[in-house]
Amino acid sequence: MAALAQQEAGAVRLGVEALLNERLKVGGIVDNFYRLQALAVPASSIVRAGGLYSADLLLVSGYSRKQGLWMQVNGDTIPVSSDGRGKVRFPVARQLPAGQDSLAAFWDGKVTVQITEDYYQTLRVRVPYTIVR
């Protein structure tokens, strides 16, 4: 999954570079933020009850600057590495409701990037996962 996410990020960057080159040819203004996307890459979408959920949260963009980047998971701020990735880790429920072998759940991620001195853009992602007995 992580390899696919890296390939997608590379493809997005190549696409942005191609579009920027074409815009320059026709006299367009270069927009380094042509496309921004928050992406979650879970280790697995199935977690055992009482286990630890694990994923990477990252910003996919043609823009390479990583300063001015903040991430949150379920309202809590998480650290961002020098390569712009946030490590998502949290324990899941220890008990499932009586009579259930699985439970659908989700987590909310938020990536905020500083575009200019006074403009910030926030991208949100909701990631489903399943807790199993």
PDB file of C-alpha atoms in Angstrom:
ATOM      1  CA  MET A   1       0.000   0.000   0.000  1.00  0.00           C
ATOM      2  CA  ALA A   2       2.801   2.411   0.881  1.00  0.00           C
ATOM      3  CA  ALA A   3       4.541   1.697  -2.434  1.00  0.00           C
ATOM      4  CA  LEU A   4       1.316   2.447  -4.321  1.00  0.00           C
ATOM      5  CA  ALA A   5       0.897   5.703  -2.405  1.00  0.00           C
ATOM      6  CA  GLN A   6       4.454   6.720  -3.299  1.00  0.00           C
ATOM      7  CA  GLN A   7       3.814   5.878  -6.955  1.00  0.00           C
ATOM      8  CA  GLU A   8       0.601   7.916  -6.884  1.00  0.00           C
ATOM      9  CA  ALA A   9       2.445  10.863  -5.345  1.00  0.00           C
ATOM     10  CA  GLY A  10       5.101  10.605  -8.069  1.00  0.00           C
ATOM     11  CA  ALA A  11       2.458  10.481 -10.790  1.00  0.00           C
ATOM     12  CA  VAL A  12       0.707  13.535  -9.331  1.00  0.00           C
ATOM     13  CA  ARG A  13       4.006  15.439  -9.237  1.00  0.00           C
ATOM     14  CA  LEU A  14       4.766  14.532 -12.869  1.00  0.00           C
ATOM     15  CA  GLY A  15       1.267  15.616 -13.897  1.00  0.00           C
ATOM     16  CA  VAL A  16       1.606  18.922 -12.094  1.00  0.00           C
ATOM     17  CA  GLU A  17       5.015  19.557 -13.672  1.00  0.00           C
ATOM     18  CA  ALA A  18       3.612  18.841 -17.142  1.00  0.00           C
ATOM     19  CA  LEU A  19       0.674  21.196 -16.569  1.00  0.00           C
ATOM     20  CA  LEU A  20       2.954  23.917 -15.249  1.00  0.00           C
ATOM     21  CA  ASN A  21       5.199  23.598 -18.305  1.00  0.00           C
ATOM     22  CA  GLU A  22       2.194  23.924 -20.623  1.00  0.00           C
ATOM     23  CA  ARG A  23       0.867  26.946 -18.703  1.00  0.00           C
ATOM     24  CA  LEU A  24       4.246  28.657 -19.052  1.00  0.00           C
ATOM     25  CA  LYS A  25       4.162  28.106 -22.826  1.00  0.00           C
ATOM     26  CA  VAL A  26       0.833  29.935 -23.104  1.00  0.00           C
ATOM     27  CA  GLY A  27       1.766  32.683 -20.642  1.00  0.00           C
ATOM     28  CA  GLY A  28      -0.224  31.403 -17.666  1.00  0.00           C
ATOM     29  CA  ILE A  29       0.635  32.196 -14.090  1.00  0.00           C
ATOM     30  CA  VAL A  30       2.422  29.335 -12.372  1.00  0.00           C
ATOM     31  CA  ASP A  31       0.369  27.918  -9.506  1.00  0.00           C
ATOM     32  CA  ASN A  32       2.475  25.601  -7.340  1.00  0.00           C
ATOM     33  CA  PHE A  33      -0.667  24.423  -5.550  1.00  0.00           C
ATOM     34  CA  TYR A  34      -2.493  23.168  -8.609  1.00  0.00           C
ATOM     35  CA  ARG A  35      -3.532  20.011  -6.793  1.00  0.00           C
ATOM     36  CA  LEU A  36      -3.370  19.140  -3.122  1.00  0.00           C
ATOM     37  CA  GLN A  37      -4.680  15.903  -1.692  1.00  0.00           C
ATOM     38  CA  ALA A  38      -4.605  14.338   1.762  1.00  0.00           C
ATOM     39  CA  LEU A  39      -3.863  10.627   1.558  1.00  0.00           C
ATOM     40  CA  ALA A  40      -4.023   7.948   4.246  1.00  0.00           C
ATOM     41  CA  VAL A  41      -2.095   4.709   3.776  1.00  0.00           C
ATOM     42  CA  PRO A  42      -3.227   2.151   6.379  1.00  0.00           C
ATOM     43  CA  ALA A  43      -1.058  -0.843   7.288  1.00  0.00           C
ATOM     44  CA  SER A  44      -4.327  -2.818   7.138  1.00  0.00           C
ATOM     45  CA  SER A  45      -8.013  -1.989   7.051  1.00  0.00           C
ATOM     46  CA  ILE A  46      -8.737  -4.805   9.530  1.00  0.00           C
ATOM     47  CA  VAL A  47      -7.597  -4.606  13.166  1.00  0.00           C
ATOM     48  CA  ARG A  48      -8.158  -7.055  16.012  1.00  0.00           C
ATOM     49  CA  ALA A  49     -10.112  -5.821  19.037  1.00  0.00           C
ATOM     50  CA  GLY A  50      -7.632  -4.360  21.517  1.00  0.00           C
ATOM     51  CA  GLY A  51      -4.981  -4.050  18.794  1.00  0.00           C
ATOM     52  CA  LEU A  52      -3.114  -1.016  17.518  1.00  0.00           C
ATOM     53  CA  TYR A  53      -4.292   0.719  14.331  1.00  0.00           C
ATOM     54  CA  SER A  54      -1.447   2.012  12.170  1.00  0.00           C
ATOM     55  CA  ALA A  55      -1.329   4.232   9.063  1.00  0.00           C
ATOM     56  CA  ASP A  56       0.616   7.020   7.382  1.00  0.00           C
ATOM     57  CA  LEU A  57      -1.051  10.365   6.688  1.00  0.00           C
ATOM     58  CA  LEU A  58       0.518  12.540   4.010  1.00  0.00           C
ATOM     59  CA  LEU A  59       0.017  15.463   1.693  1.00  0.00           C
ATOM     60  CA  VAL A  60       0.218  14.648  -2.016  1.00  0.00           C
ATOM     61  CA  SER A  61       1.113  17.671  -4.096  1.00  0.00           C
ATOM     62  CA  GLY A  62       3.327  19.004  -6.826  1.00  0.00           C
ATOM     63  CA  TYR A  63       4.689  21.359  -4.206  1.00  0.00           C
ATOM     64  CA  SER A  64       7.824  20.096  -2.483  1.00  0.00           C
ATOM     65  CA  ARG A  65       8.071  22.486   0.499  1.00  0.00           C
ATOM     66  CA  LYS A  66       7.241  20.756   3.770  1.00  0.00           C
ATOM     67  CA  GLN A  67       7.392  23.745   6.157  1.00  0.00           C
ATOM     68  CA  GLY A  68       4.070  25.004   7.429  1.00  0.00           C
ATOM     69  CA  LEU A  69       2.510  21.532   7.551  1.00  0.00           C
ATOM     70  CA  TRP A  70       0.345  20.300  10.454  1.00  0.00           C
ATOM     71  CA  MET A  71      -1.615  17.064  10.890  1.00  0.00           C
ATOM     72  CA  GLN A  72      -4.341  15.878  13.232  1.00  0.00           C
ATOM     73  CA  VAL A  73      -6.057  12.551  13.801  1.00  0.00           C
ATOM     74  CA  ASN A  74      -9.418  12.539  15.572  1.00  0.00           C
ATOM     75  CA  GLY A  75      -8.673  16.077  16.784  1.00  0.00           C
ATOM     76  CA  ASP A  76      -5.231  15.265  18.241  1.00  0.00           C
ATOM     77  CA  THR A  77      -2.101  16.737  16.664  1.00  0.00           C
ATOM     78  CA  ILE A  78       0.423  14.178  15.429  1.00  0.00           C
ATOM     79  CA  PRO A  79       4.106  14.777  14.648  1.00  0.00           C
ATOM     80  CA  VAL A  80       5.102  15.297  11.012  1.00  0.00           C
ATOM     81  CA  SER A  81       8.413  13.806   9.863  1.00  0.00           C
ATOM     82  CA  SER A  82      10.956  15.716   7.773  1.00  0.00           C
ATOM     83  CA  ASP A  83       9.604  13.991   4.647  1.00  0.00           C
ATOM     84  CA  GLY A  84       6.079  15.283   5.364  1.00  0.00           C
ATOM     85  CA  ARG A  85       4.470  12.119   6.752  1.00  0.00           C
ATOM     86  CA  GLY A  86       2.386  11.821   9.873  1.00  0.00           C
ATOM     87  CA  LYS A  87       2.366   8.515  11.743  1.00  0.00           C
ATOM     88  CA  VAL A  88      -1.159   7.520  12.762  1.00  0.00           C
ATOM     89  CA  ARG A  89      -1.242   5.158  15.753  1.00  0.00           C
ATOM     90  CA  PHE A  90      -4.061   4.537  18.183  1.00  0.00           C
ATOM     91  CA  PRO A  91      -5.490   1.611  20.171  1.00  0.00           C
ATOM     92  CA  VAL A  92      -8.841   0.270  19.037  1.00  0.00           C
ATOM     93  CA  ALA A  93     -11.723  -0.849  21.255  1.00  0.00           C
ATOM     94  CA  ARG A  94     -10.937  -3.927  23.355  1.00  0.00           C
ATOM     95  CA  GLN A  95     -14.510  -5.211  23.348  1.00  0.00           C
ATOM     96  CA  LEU A  96     -17.017  -5.588  20.555  1.00  0.00           C
ATOM     97  CA  PRO A  97     -20.755  -5.367  21.215  1.00  0.00           C
ATOM     98  CA  ALA A  98     -22.256  -8.670  22.341  1.00  0.00           C
ATOM     99  CA  GLY A  99     -23.084 -10.953  19.440  1.00  0.00           C
ATOM    100  CA  GLN A 100     -20.936  -9.093  16.906  1.00  0.00           C
ATOM    101  CA  ASP A 101     -17.813 -10.538  15.309  1.00  0.00           C
ATOM    102  CA  SER A 102     -16.862  -7.276  13.612  1.00  0.00           C
ATOM    103  CA  LEU A 103     -17.521  -3.568  13.865  1.00  0.00           C
ATOM    104  CA  ALA A 104     -17.143  -0.895  11.188  1.00  0.00           C
ATOM    105  CA  ALA A 105     -15.266   2.178  12.424  1.00  0.00           C
ATOM    106  CA  PHE A 106     -13.444   5.190  10.983  1.00  0.00           C
ATOM    107  CA  TRP A 107     -10.933   7.874  11.864  1.00  0.00           C
ATOM    108  CA  ASP A 108     -10.764  11.472  10.705  1.00  0.00           C
ATOM    109  CA  GLY A 109      -7.526  13.045   9.557  1.00  0.00           C
ATOM    110  CA  LYS A 110      -6.790  16.677   8.873  1.00  0.00           C
ATOM    111  CA  VAL A 111      -3.773  18.066   6.999  1.00  0.00           C
ATOM    112  CA  THR A 112      -3.197  21.826   7.098  1.00  0.00           C
ATOM    113  CA  VAL A 113      -0.603  23.444   4.842  1.00  0.00           C
ATOM    114  CA  GLN A 114       0.527  27.061   4.824  1.00  0.00           C
ATOM    115  CA  ILE A 115       0.139  28.377   1.268  1.00  0.00           C
ATOM    116  CA  THR A 116       1.189  31.991   1.846  1.00  0.00           C
ATOM    117  CA  GLU A 117       2.028  34.063   4.895  1.00  0.00           C
ATOM    118  CA  ASP A 118      -1.647  34.515   5.758  1.00  0.00           C
ATOM    119  CA  TYR A 119      -3.427  31.718   3.858  1.00  0.00           C
ATOM    120  CA  TYR A 120      -3.748  28.123   5.023  1.00  0.00           C
ATOM    121  CA  GLN A 121      -5.530  25.242   3.323  1.00  0.00           C
ATOM    122  CA  THR A 122      -6.956  22.320   5.280  1.00  0.00           C
ATOM    123  CA  LEU A 123      -7.668  18.967   3.670  1.00  0.00           C
ATOM    124  CA  ARG A 124      -9.710  16.291   5.400  1.00  0.00           C
ATOM    125  CA  VAL A 125      -9.806  12.547   5.031  1.00  0.00           C
ATOM    126  CA  ARG A 126     -12.130   9.972   6.640  1.00  0.00           C
ATOM    127  CA  VAL A 127     -10.630   6.493   6.723  1.00  0.00           C
ATOM    128  CA  PRO A 128     -12.791   3.417   7.375  1.00  0.00           C
ATOM    129  CA  TYR A 129     -11.489   0.289   9.065  1.00  0.00           C
ATOM    130  CA  THR A 130     -12.986  -2.845  10.607  1.00  0.00           C
ATOM    131  CA  ILE A 131     -12.436  -4.155  14.126  1.00  0.00           C
ATOM    132  CA  VAL A 132     -12.660  -7.955  14.345  1.00  0.00           C
ATOM    133  CA  ARG A 133     -12.861 -10.364  17.257  1.00  0.00           C
TER     134      ARG A 133
END
